[in-house]
Short mmCIF file of N, CA and C in Angstrom, two decimals:
data_model
loop_
_atom_site.label_atom_id
_atom_site.label_comp_id
_atom_site.label_asym_id
_atom_site.label_seq_id
_atom_site.Cartn_x
_atom_site.Cartn_y
_atom_site.Cartn_z
N MET A 389 -31.57 -8.30 26.21
CA MET A 389 -31.44 -7.93 24.82
C MET A 389 -32.54 -6.93 24.49
N LEU A 390 -32.22 -5.95 23.68
CA LEU A 390 -33.21 -4.98 23.26
C LEU A 390 -34.23 -5.65 22.35
N PRO A 391 -35.49 -5.22 22.41
CA PRO A 391 -36.51 -5.88 21.60
C PRO A 391 -36.23 -5.82 20.09
N HIS A 392 -35.62 -4.74 19.63
CA HIS A 392 -35.38 -4.59 18.20
C HIS A 392 -34.00 -5.06 17.77
N GLN A 393 -33.21 -5.58 18.71
CA GLN A 393 -31.85 -6.00 18.39
C GLN A 393 -31.86 -7.36 17.71
N PRO A 394 -31.21 -7.46 16.56
CA PRO A 394 -31.15 -8.76 15.89
C PRO A 394 -30.21 -9.70 16.63
N ASP A 395 -30.38 -10.99 16.39
CA ASP A 395 -29.45 -11.97 16.96
C ASP A 395 -28.06 -11.72 16.40
N LEU A 396 -27.06 -12.03 17.22
CA LEU A 396 -25.69 -11.84 16.79
C LEU A 396 -25.30 -12.98 15.85
N ALA A 397 -25.18 -12.67 14.61
CA ALA A 397 -24.78 -13.67 13.62
C ALA A 397 -23.37 -13.33 13.15
N PRO A 398 -22.57 -14.31 12.80
CA PRO A 398 -21.23 -14.00 12.31
C PRO A 398 -21.31 -13.25 10.98
N LEU A 399 -20.29 -12.44 10.74
CA LEU A 399 -20.23 -11.75 9.46
C LEU A 399 -20.04 -12.79 8.36
N PRO A 400 -20.75 -12.63 7.27
CA PRO A 400 -20.61 -13.63 6.20
C PRO A 400 -19.25 -13.54 5.54
N ASP A 401 -18.77 -14.67 5.07
CA ASP A 401 -17.54 -14.69 4.31
C ASP A 401 -17.83 -14.12 2.93
N PRO A 402 -16.80 -13.56 2.28
CA PRO A 402 -17.04 -13.06 0.93
C PRO A 402 -17.45 -14.20 0.01
N PRO A 403 -18.17 -13.89 -1.06
CA PRO A 403 -18.59 -14.94 -1.99
C PRO A 403 -17.38 -15.69 -2.53
N ALA A 404 -17.59 -16.97 -2.83
CA ALA A 404 -16.50 -17.82 -3.31
C ALA A 404 -15.87 -17.26 -4.58
N GLU A 405 -16.68 -16.66 -5.44
CA GLU A 405 -16.12 -16.15 -6.69
C GLU A 405 -15.23 -14.93 -6.47
N ALA A 406 -15.34 -14.29 -5.30
CA ALA A 406 -14.51 -13.12 -5.02
C ALA A 406 -13.11 -13.52 -4.58
N SER A 407 -12.93 -14.77 -4.26
CA SER A 407 -11.64 -15.21 -3.76
C SER A 407 -11.32 -16.61 -4.28
N THR A 408 -10.11 -16.76 -4.75
CA THR A 408 -9.70 -18.09 -5.17
C THR A 408 -9.05 -18.83 -4.02
N SER A 409 -8.69 -18.10 -2.98
CA SER A 409 -8.02 -18.72 -1.84
C SER A 409 -8.28 -17.91 -0.59
N ARG A 410 -8.34 -18.59 0.53
CA ARG A 410 -8.52 -17.87 1.78
C ARG A 410 -7.25 -17.11 2.14
N TRP A 411 -6.16 -17.32 1.44
CA TRP A 411 -4.88 -16.67 1.72
C TRP A 411 -4.62 -15.52 0.75
N ARG A 412 -5.62 -15.07 0.02
CA ARG A 412 -5.40 -14.08 -1.03
C ARG A 412 -4.82 -12.77 -0.53
N ASN A 413 -5.07 -12.38 0.73
CA ASN A 413 -4.56 -11.12 1.25
C ASN A 413 -3.20 -11.24 1.91
N VAL A 414 -2.69 -12.46 2.06
CA VAL A 414 -1.39 -12.64 2.69
C VAL A 414 -0.30 -11.84 1.97
N PRO A 415 -0.24 -11.87 0.63
CA PRO A 415 0.80 -11.06 -0.02
C PRO A 415 0.66 -9.57 0.29
N VAL A 416 -0.57 -9.10 0.46
CA VAL A 416 -0.76 -7.68 0.77
C VAL A 416 -0.25 -7.39 2.18
N PHE A 417 -0.55 -8.27 3.15
CA PHE A 417 -0.04 -8.08 4.50
C PHE A 417 1.49 -8.13 4.52
N VAL A 418 2.07 -9.03 3.76
CA VAL A 418 3.52 -9.13 3.68
C VAL A 418 4.09 -7.85 3.05
N ALA A 419 3.44 -7.37 1.99
CA ALA A 419 3.90 -6.15 1.34
C ALA A 419 3.82 -4.95 2.29
N LEU A 420 2.74 -4.87 3.08
CA LEU A 420 2.64 -3.78 4.06
C LEU A 420 3.75 -3.90 5.11
N GLY A 421 4.04 -5.11 5.53
CA GLY A 421 5.14 -5.31 6.49
C GLY A 421 6.47 -4.90 5.90
N LEU A 422 6.72 -5.28 4.65
CA LEU A 422 7.98 -4.91 4.00
C LEU A 422 8.06 -3.40 3.78
N ALA A 423 6.93 -2.78 3.45
CA ALA A 423 6.92 -1.33 3.29
C ALA A 423 7.22 -0.64 4.62
N SER A 424 6.64 -1.15 5.71
CA SER A 424 6.93 -0.58 7.02
C SER A 424 8.41 -0.76 7.36
N ALA A 425 8.97 -1.92 7.01
CA ALA A 425 10.39 -2.17 7.27
C ALA A 425 11.24 -1.19 6.46
N ALA A 426 10.87 -0.95 5.20
CA ALA A 426 11.63 -0.03 4.37
C ALA A 426 11.56 1.39 4.93
N VAL A 427 10.38 1.79 5.37
CA VAL A 427 10.23 3.12 5.98
C VAL A 427 11.09 3.20 7.23
N GLY A 428 11.01 2.16 8.07
CA GLY A 428 11.83 2.13 9.28
C GLY A 428 13.31 2.20 8.98
N TRP A 429 13.74 1.47 7.96
CA TRP A 429 15.15 1.48 7.57
C TRP A 429 15.54 2.88 7.10
N GLY A 430 14.68 3.48 6.28
CA GLY A 430 14.97 4.82 5.78
C GLY A 430 15.03 5.85 6.90
N ILE A 431 14.08 5.79 7.81
CA ILE A 431 14.09 6.72 8.95
C ILE A 431 15.28 6.43 9.84
N GLY A 432 15.59 5.14 10.02
CA GLY A 432 16.69 4.74 10.90
C GLY A 432 18.03 5.29 10.47
N GLU A 433 18.20 5.51 9.18
CA GLU A 433 19.46 6.06 8.69
C GLU A 433 19.65 7.50 9.16
N TYR A 434 18.56 8.22 9.40
CA TYR A 434 18.64 9.63 9.77
C TYR A 434 18.14 9.89 11.18
N TRP A 435 17.79 8.84 11.89
CA TRP A 435 17.20 8.94 13.23
C TRP A 435 18.19 9.60 14.17
N GLU A 436 17.74 10.65 14.88
CA GLU A 436 18.61 11.33 15.83
C GLU A 436 18.17 11.10 17.26
N GLY A 437 17.24 10.18 17.44
CA GLY A 437 16.77 9.85 18.78
C GLY A 437 17.71 8.85 19.42
N PRO A 438 17.19 8.02 20.33
CA PRO A 438 18.02 7.00 20.97
C PRO A 438 18.69 6.11 19.92
N ASP A 439 19.88 5.64 20.21
CA ASP A 439 20.65 4.84 19.26
C ASP A 439 20.05 3.44 19.16
N ILE A 440 19.11 3.27 18.22
CA ILE A 440 18.46 1.98 18.08
C ILE A 440 18.74 1.34 16.72
N GLY A 441 19.19 2.11 15.77
CA GLY A 441 19.56 1.54 14.48
C GLY A 441 18.38 1.24 13.58
N PRO A 442 18.65 1.13 12.30
CA PRO A 442 17.58 0.93 11.32
C PRO A 442 16.90 -0.43 11.43
N VAL A 443 17.63 -1.47 11.81
CA VAL A 443 17.01 -2.80 11.91
C VAL A 443 15.98 -2.81 13.03
N THR A 444 16.36 -2.30 14.19
CA THR A 444 15.44 -2.27 15.34
C THR A 444 14.25 -1.38 15.03
N LEU A 445 14.49 -0.24 14.40
CA LEU A 445 13.39 0.66 14.06
C LEU A 445 12.44 -0.01 13.07
N SER A 446 12.99 -0.73 12.10
CA SER A 446 12.16 -1.44 11.13
C SER A 446 11.30 -2.49 11.82
N LEU A 447 11.91 -3.28 12.71
CA LEU A 447 11.15 -4.29 13.46
C LEU A 447 10.09 -3.65 14.34
N ALA A 448 10.43 -2.52 14.94
CA ALA A 448 9.46 -1.84 15.78
C ALA A 448 8.24 -1.42 14.96
N LEU A 449 8.46 -0.94 13.75
CA LEU A 449 7.33 -0.54 12.91
C LEU A 449 6.55 -1.74 12.41
N VAL A 450 7.26 -2.79 11.94
CA VAL A 450 6.58 -3.97 11.40
C VAL A 450 5.73 -4.65 12.46
N LEU A 451 6.28 -4.82 13.65
CA LEU A 451 5.56 -5.50 14.73
C LEU A 451 4.74 -4.52 15.57
N GLY A 452 5.23 -3.30 15.67
CA GLY A 452 4.61 -2.34 16.57
C GLY A 452 3.31 -1.75 16.07
N ILE A 453 3.22 -1.43 14.80
CA ILE A 453 1.99 -0.80 14.30
C ILE A 453 0.79 -1.74 14.45
N PRO A 454 0.89 -3.00 14.02
CA PRO A 454 -0.25 -3.89 14.27
C PRO A 454 -0.53 -4.07 15.77
N GLY A 455 0.52 -4.10 16.57
CA GLY A 455 0.34 -4.22 18.02
C GLY A 455 -0.36 -3.02 18.62
N VAL A 456 0.03 -1.83 18.18
CA VAL A 456 -0.61 -0.60 18.66
C VAL A 456 -2.08 -0.58 18.27
N LEU A 457 -2.38 -0.98 17.04
CA LEU A 457 -3.78 -1.01 16.60
C LEU A 457 -4.58 -2.06 17.38
N ALA A 458 -3.95 -3.19 17.67
CA ALA A 458 -4.64 -4.23 18.45
C ALA A 458 -4.94 -3.75 19.86
N VAL A 459 -3.98 -3.06 20.49
CA VAL A 459 -4.21 -2.51 21.84
C VAL A 459 -5.38 -1.53 21.81
N HIS A 460 -5.44 -0.69 20.78
CA HIS A 460 -6.53 0.27 20.65
C HIS A 460 -7.88 -0.45 20.58
N GLU A 461 -7.96 -1.48 19.75
CA GLU A 461 -9.22 -2.21 19.61
C GLU A 461 -9.57 -2.99 20.88
N VAL A 462 -8.56 -3.54 21.56
CA VAL A 462 -8.81 -4.20 22.84
C VAL A 462 -9.39 -3.19 23.83
N GLY A 463 -8.93 -1.96 23.77
CA GLY A 463 -9.49 -0.91 24.63
C GLY A 463 -10.98 -0.73 24.40
N HIS A 464 -11.41 -0.78 23.14
CA HIS A 464 -12.85 -0.70 22.86
C HIS A 464 -13.59 -1.90 23.45
N VAL A 465 -12.99 -3.09 23.34
CA VAL A 465 -13.63 -4.29 23.88
C VAL A 465 -13.75 -4.18 25.40
N VAL A 466 -12.66 -3.74 26.05
CA VAL A 466 -12.70 -3.59 27.52
C VAL A 466 -13.72 -2.52 27.91
N GLY A 467 -13.74 -1.41 27.18
CA GLY A 467 -14.75 -0.38 27.45
C GLY A 467 -16.16 -0.92 27.29
N GLY A 468 -16.36 -1.75 26.28
CA GLY A 468 -17.67 -2.38 26.07
C GLY A 468 -18.05 -3.31 27.22
N ARG A 469 -17.08 -4.07 27.70
CA ARG A 469 -17.35 -4.97 28.84
C ARG A 469 -17.68 -4.16 30.09
N LEU A 470 -16.94 -3.06 30.32
CA LEU A 470 -17.22 -2.20 31.47
C LEU A 470 -18.61 -1.57 31.36
N ALA A 471 -19.07 -1.37 30.13
CA ALA A 471 -20.40 -0.80 29.89
C ALA A 471 -21.49 -1.87 29.85
N ARG A 472 -21.13 -3.10 30.16
CA ARG A 472 -22.06 -4.23 30.16
C ARG A 472 -22.62 -4.50 28.75
N PHE A 473 -21.77 -4.35 27.75
CA PHE A 473 -22.11 -4.72 26.39
C PHE A 473 -21.63 -6.14 26.14
N GLN A 474 -22.23 -6.80 25.16
CA GLN A 474 -21.82 -8.15 24.80
C GLN A 474 -20.84 -8.09 23.63
N PHE A 475 -19.71 -8.74 23.82
CA PHE A 475 -18.70 -8.80 22.78
C PHE A 475 -19.28 -9.45 21.53
N ALA A 476 -18.96 -8.88 20.35
CA ALA A 476 -19.42 -9.46 19.09
C ALA A 476 -18.28 -9.73 18.12
N LEU A 477 -17.31 -8.79 18.00
CA LEU A 477 -16.29 -8.92 16.96
C LEU A 477 -15.05 -8.13 17.32
N PHE A 478 -13.89 -8.70 17.00
CA PHE A 478 -12.60 -8.03 17.15
C PHE A 478 -11.76 -8.40 15.94
N ILE A 479 -11.23 -7.38 15.27
CA ILE A 479 -10.33 -7.61 14.14
C ILE A 479 -9.13 -6.69 14.31
N ALA A 480 -7.95 -7.25 14.15
CA ALA A 480 -6.71 -6.48 14.14
C ALA A 480 -5.74 -7.18 13.20
N GLY A 481 -5.40 -6.51 12.10
CA GLY A 481 -4.52 -7.13 11.10
C GLY A 481 -5.14 -8.40 10.57
N PRO A 482 -4.39 -9.49 10.58
CA PRO A 482 -4.94 -10.74 10.05
C PRO A 482 -5.77 -11.54 11.06
N LEU A 483 -5.87 -11.05 12.30
CA LEU A 483 -6.60 -11.77 13.35
C LEU A 483 -8.06 -11.35 13.40
N ARG A 484 -8.93 -12.33 13.46
CA ARG A 484 -10.37 -12.09 13.59
C ARG A 484 -10.92 -12.97 14.71
N ILE A 485 -11.58 -12.36 15.70
CA ILE A 485 -12.22 -13.07 16.79
C ILE A 485 -13.67 -12.62 16.82
N TRP A 486 -14.61 -13.57 16.85
CA TRP A 486 -16.00 -13.19 16.82
C TRP A 486 -16.83 -14.14 17.69
N ARG A 487 -18.00 -13.66 18.06
CA ARG A 487 -18.95 -14.47 18.82
C ARG A 487 -19.89 -15.14 17.84
N GLU A 488 -20.06 -16.43 18.04
CA GLU A 488 -21.02 -17.20 17.25
C GLU A 488 -21.90 -17.92 18.26
N GLY A 489 -23.08 -17.36 18.53
CA GLY A 489 -23.93 -17.87 19.60
C GLY A 489 -23.25 -17.61 20.93
N GLU A 490 -22.99 -18.66 21.67
CA GLU A 490 -22.28 -18.52 22.95
C GLU A 490 -20.79 -18.84 22.82
N ARG A 491 -20.36 -19.23 21.62
CA ARG A 491 -18.96 -19.59 21.40
C ARG A 491 -18.16 -18.41 20.88
N ILE A 492 -16.90 -18.36 21.27
CA ILE A 492 -15.97 -17.38 20.72
C ILE A 492 -15.10 -18.12 19.71
N ARG A 493 -15.06 -17.60 18.51
CA ARG A 493 -14.30 -18.23 17.43
C ARG A 493 -13.09 -17.36 17.08
N VAL A 494 -12.04 -17.99 16.62
CA VAL A 494 -10.83 -17.29 16.21
C VAL A 494 -10.51 -17.74 14.80
N GLY A 495 -10.19 -16.78 13.95
CA GLY A 495 -9.87 -17.12 12.57
C GLY A 495 -9.05 -16.03 11.90
N LEU A 496 -8.98 -16.15 10.61
CA LEU A 496 -8.20 -15.24 9.79
C LEU A 496 -9.11 -14.15 9.23
N ASN A 497 -8.68 -12.90 9.37
CA ASN A 497 -9.38 -11.79 8.74
C ASN A 497 -9.10 -11.85 7.24
N LYS A 498 -10.13 -11.97 6.45
CA LYS A 498 -9.97 -12.09 5.00
C LYS A 498 -10.15 -10.76 4.28
N SER A 499 -10.45 -9.70 5.04
CA SER A 499 -10.72 -8.41 4.42
C SER A 499 -9.60 -7.43 4.72
N LEU A 500 -8.89 -7.02 3.69
CA LEU A 500 -7.83 -6.04 3.86
C LEU A 500 -8.41 -4.70 4.33
N ALA A 501 -9.64 -4.40 3.95
CA ALA A 501 -10.27 -3.15 4.36
C ALA A 501 -10.44 -3.06 5.87
N LEU A 502 -10.52 -4.21 6.55
CA LEU A 502 -10.70 -4.22 8.00
C LEU A 502 -9.40 -4.48 8.75
N ALA A 503 -8.28 -4.57 8.04
CA ALA A 503 -7.01 -4.92 8.68
C ALA A 503 -6.56 -3.88 9.69
N GLY A 504 -6.99 -2.64 9.54
CA GLY A 504 -6.62 -1.60 10.49
C GLY A 504 -7.24 -1.77 11.85
N GLY A 505 -8.27 -2.58 11.94
CA GLY A 505 -8.86 -2.88 13.23
C GLY A 505 -10.33 -2.53 13.31
N LEU A 506 -11.02 -3.31 14.12
CA LEU A 506 -12.45 -3.12 14.33
C LEU A 506 -12.82 -3.84 15.61
N ALA A 507 -13.63 -3.20 16.43
CA ALA A 507 -14.16 -3.85 17.63
C ALA A 507 -15.65 -3.54 17.68
N LEU A 508 -16.43 -4.55 18.01
CA LEU A 508 -17.88 -4.38 18.09
C LEU A 508 -18.41 -5.09 19.32
N SER A 509 -19.10 -4.33 20.13
CA SER A 509 -19.82 -4.87 21.28
C SER A 509 -21.22 -4.29 21.23
N LEU A 510 -22.22 -5.08 21.60
CA LEU A 510 -23.61 -4.65 21.48
C LEU A 510 -24.26 -4.56 22.85
N PRO A 511 -25.12 -3.55 23.03
CA PRO A 511 -25.79 -3.41 24.32
C PRO A 511 -26.77 -4.56 24.55
N THR A 512 -26.93 -4.92 25.81
CA THR A 512 -27.87 -5.98 26.18
C THR A 512 -29.16 -5.40 26.74
N ASP A 513 -29.15 -4.12 27.06
CA ASP A 513 -30.35 -3.41 27.50
C ASP A 513 -30.18 -1.94 27.17
N SER A 514 -31.23 -1.14 27.42
CA SER A 514 -31.18 0.27 27.01
C SER A 514 -30.95 1.24 28.17
N ALA A 515 -30.65 0.75 29.36
CA ALA A 515 -30.42 1.63 30.51
C ALA A 515 -29.14 2.44 30.31
N ASN A 516 -29.25 3.77 30.46
CA ASN A 516 -28.09 4.68 30.33
C ASN A 516 -27.27 4.40 29.07
N LEU A 517 -27.95 4.14 27.99
CA LEU A 517 -27.28 3.69 26.77
C LEU A 517 -26.27 4.71 26.24
N ARG A 518 -26.61 5.99 26.30
CA ARG A 518 -25.70 7.02 25.79
C ARG A 518 -24.37 7.02 26.55
N GLN A 519 -24.44 6.99 27.88
CA GLN A 519 -23.23 7.00 28.70
C GLN A 519 -22.43 5.71 28.51
N ARG A 520 -23.12 4.59 28.45
CA ARG A 520 -22.44 3.32 28.28
C ARG A 520 -21.76 3.23 26.91
N THR A 521 -22.42 3.75 25.89
CA THR A 521 -21.83 3.76 24.55
C THR A 521 -20.58 4.64 24.54
N ALA A 522 -20.65 5.79 25.22
CA ALA A 522 -19.48 6.67 25.31
C ALA A 522 -18.31 5.95 25.97
N LEU A 523 -18.59 5.16 26.99
CA LEU A 523 -17.54 4.39 27.67
C LEU A 523 -16.91 3.38 26.71
N ALA A 524 -17.72 2.68 25.95
CA ALA A 524 -17.20 1.69 25.00
C ALA A 524 -16.36 2.37 23.91
N VAL A 525 -16.83 3.51 23.43
CA VAL A 525 -16.11 4.24 22.38
C VAL A 525 -14.80 4.81 22.93
N ALA A 526 -14.82 5.32 24.15
CA ALA A 526 -13.63 5.95 24.73
C ALA A 526 -12.55 4.93 25.08
N GLY A 527 -12.91 3.67 25.21
CA GLY A 527 -11.93 2.65 25.60
C GLY A 527 -10.74 2.57 24.67
N GLY A 528 -10.95 2.72 23.37
CA GLY A 528 -9.85 2.64 22.40
C GLY A 528 -8.83 3.76 22.56
N PRO A 529 -9.27 5.03 22.52
CA PRO A 529 -8.31 6.12 22.70
C PRO A 529 -7.63 6.09 24.07
N VAL A 530 -8.35 5.69 25.11
CA VAL A 530 -7.74 5.62 26.44
C VAL A 530 -6.64 4.56 26.44
N ALA A 531 -6.89 3.38 25.85
CA ALA A 531 -5.87 2.34 25.78
C ALA A 531 -4.66 2.83 24.98
N SER A 532 -4.91 3.52 23.86
CA SER A 532 -3.80 4.05 23.05
C SER A 532 -3.01 5.09 23.83
N LEU A 533 -3.70 5.94 24.56
CA LEU A 533 -3.03 6.97 25.36
C LEU A 533 -2.17 6.33 26.45
N LEU A 534 -2.72 5.32 27.15
CA LEU A 534 -1.96 4.65 28.21
C LEU A 534 -0.71 3.96 27.65
N LEU A 535 -0.86 3.24 26.52
CA LEU A 535 0.28 2.60 25.90
C LEU A 535 1.30 3.64 25.44
N GLY A 536 0.80 4.75 24.89
CA GLY A 536 1.69 5.80 24.42
C GLY A 536 2.52 6.41 25.54
N VAL A 537 1.87 6.75 26.63
CA VAL A 537 2.58 7.34 27.76
C VAL A 537 3.58 6.34 28.34
N ALA A 538 3.16 5.08 28.48
CA ALA A 538 4.07 4.06 29.01
C ALA A 538 5.26 3.86 28.07
N GLY A 539 5.01 3.80 26.76
CA GLY A 539 6.09 3.60 25.80
C GLY A 539 7.09 4.73 25.81
N VAL A 540 6.61 5.96 25.84
CA VAL A 540 7.51 7.11 25.87
C VAL A 540 8.29 7.13 27.18
N ALA A 541 7.64 6.80 28.29
CA ALA A 541 8.31 6.78 29.59
C ALA A 541 9.41 5.71 29.63
N LEU A 542 9.16 4.55 29.02
CA LEU A 542 10.16 3.48 28.99
C LEU A 542 11.33 3.82 28.07
N GLY A 543 11.04 4.58 27.02
CA GLY A 543 12.09 5.01 26.10
C GLY A 543 12.62 3.87 25.25
N GLY A 544 13.72 4.12 24.58
CA GLY A 544 14.34 3.12 23.71
C GLY A 544 13.39 2.65 22.64
N ASP A 545 13.37 1.33 22.40
CA ASP A 545 12.47 0.75 21.40
C ASP A 545 11.02 1.06 21.73
N TRP A 546 10.70 1.04 23.01
CA TRP A 546 9.32 1.30 23.43
C TRP A 546 8.91 2.74 23.13
N GLY A 547 9.87 3.65 23.06
CA GLY A 547 9.55 5.04 22.76
C GLY A 547 8.89 5.20 21.41
N ILE A 548 9.36 4.42 20.43
CA ILE A 548 8.77 4.48 19.08
C ILE A 548 7.33 3.98 19.13
N ILE A 549 7.12 2.87 19.84
CA ILE A 549 5.77 2.33 19.99
C ILE A 549 4.89 3.37 20.69
N GLY A 550 5.45 4.01 21.71
CA GLY A 550 4.70 5.05 22.43
C GLY A 550 4.29 6.20 21.53
N ILE A 551 5.20 6.64 20.70
CA ILE A 551 4.89 7.76 19.79
C ILE A 551 3.80 7.36 18.79
N VAL A 552 3.92 6.16 18.23
CA VAL A 552 2.90 5.68 17.29
C VAL A 552 1.55 5.58 18.01
N SER A 553 1.54 5.05 19.23
CA SER A 553 0.30 4.89 19.97
C SER A 553 -0.32 6.24 20.32
N LEU A 554 0.50 7.22 20.68
CA LEU A 554 -0.03 8.57 20.94
C LEU A 554 -0.63 9.16 19.67
N GLY A 555 0.00 8.86 18.52
CA GLY A 555 -0.56 9.31 17.24
C GLY A 555 -1.92 8.68 16.98
N VAL A 556 -2.05 7.39 17.26
CA VAL A 556 -3.34 6.71 17.09
C VAL A 556 -4.38 7.33 18.02
N ALA A 557 -4.00 7.59 19.28
CA ALA A 557 -4.91 8.22 20.23
C ALA A 557 -5.35 9.59 19.73
N GLY A 558 -4.39 10.36 19.22
CA GLY A 558 -4.72 11.69 18.72
C GLY A 558 -5.69 11.67 17.55
N VAL A 559 -5.46 10.76 16.62
CA VAL A 559 -6.36 10.64 15.48
C VAL A 559 -7.73 10.14 15.92
N ALA A 560 -7.76 9.21 16.88
CA ALA A 560 -9.02 8.59 17.30
C ALA A 560 -9.94 9.58 18.01
N ILE A 561 -9.39 10.61 18.64
CA ILE A 561 -10.27 11.53 19.38
C ILE A 561 -10.80 12.68 18.52
N ILE A 562 -10.34 12.75 17.28
CA ILE A 562 -10.86 13.78 16.37
C ILE A 562 -12.29 13.42 16.00
N PRO A 563 -13.25 14.31 16.27
CA PRO A 563 -14.64 13.97 15.91
C PRO A 563 -14.82 13.90 14.40
N GLU A 564 -15.70 13.02 13.98
CA GLU A 564 -15.96 12.85 12.54
C GLU A 564 -16.86 13.94 12.02
#
């Protein structure tokens, strides 16, 4: 562990007064799913690609977008492990996995702001830190690129997932 690195503590839950229920964001997640389904249905009516229909396209978007984002974040976690970083946090949609001491905990993501995904791994030493950090950061776009190429190659329903994943990869490599 680096001398100046703080202990890995879990992220605090929002204050009790900010939430009347731990399920307060469920309607928002449901609304996002329904919106994705509506978009899929609308696109499906005019889709000129493989004959998959609006229902399949809607399901692909509802299930596929969170899946694509999760694969991207898993890529960051894998990159962090390859860089000898210690896993700290993974969030994708409503799923939250975090390290608490030596235990790995699984729970519900209560923050809609983090629903798009987040992965955090921390270095355990400072050797080649710049290169190792680059590896951890590159893991997400590489995972998205691999899923995208595989999805497009498989075609059909997977083609839509592939296109979305390639879009995530493209956005992720744009420097801030």
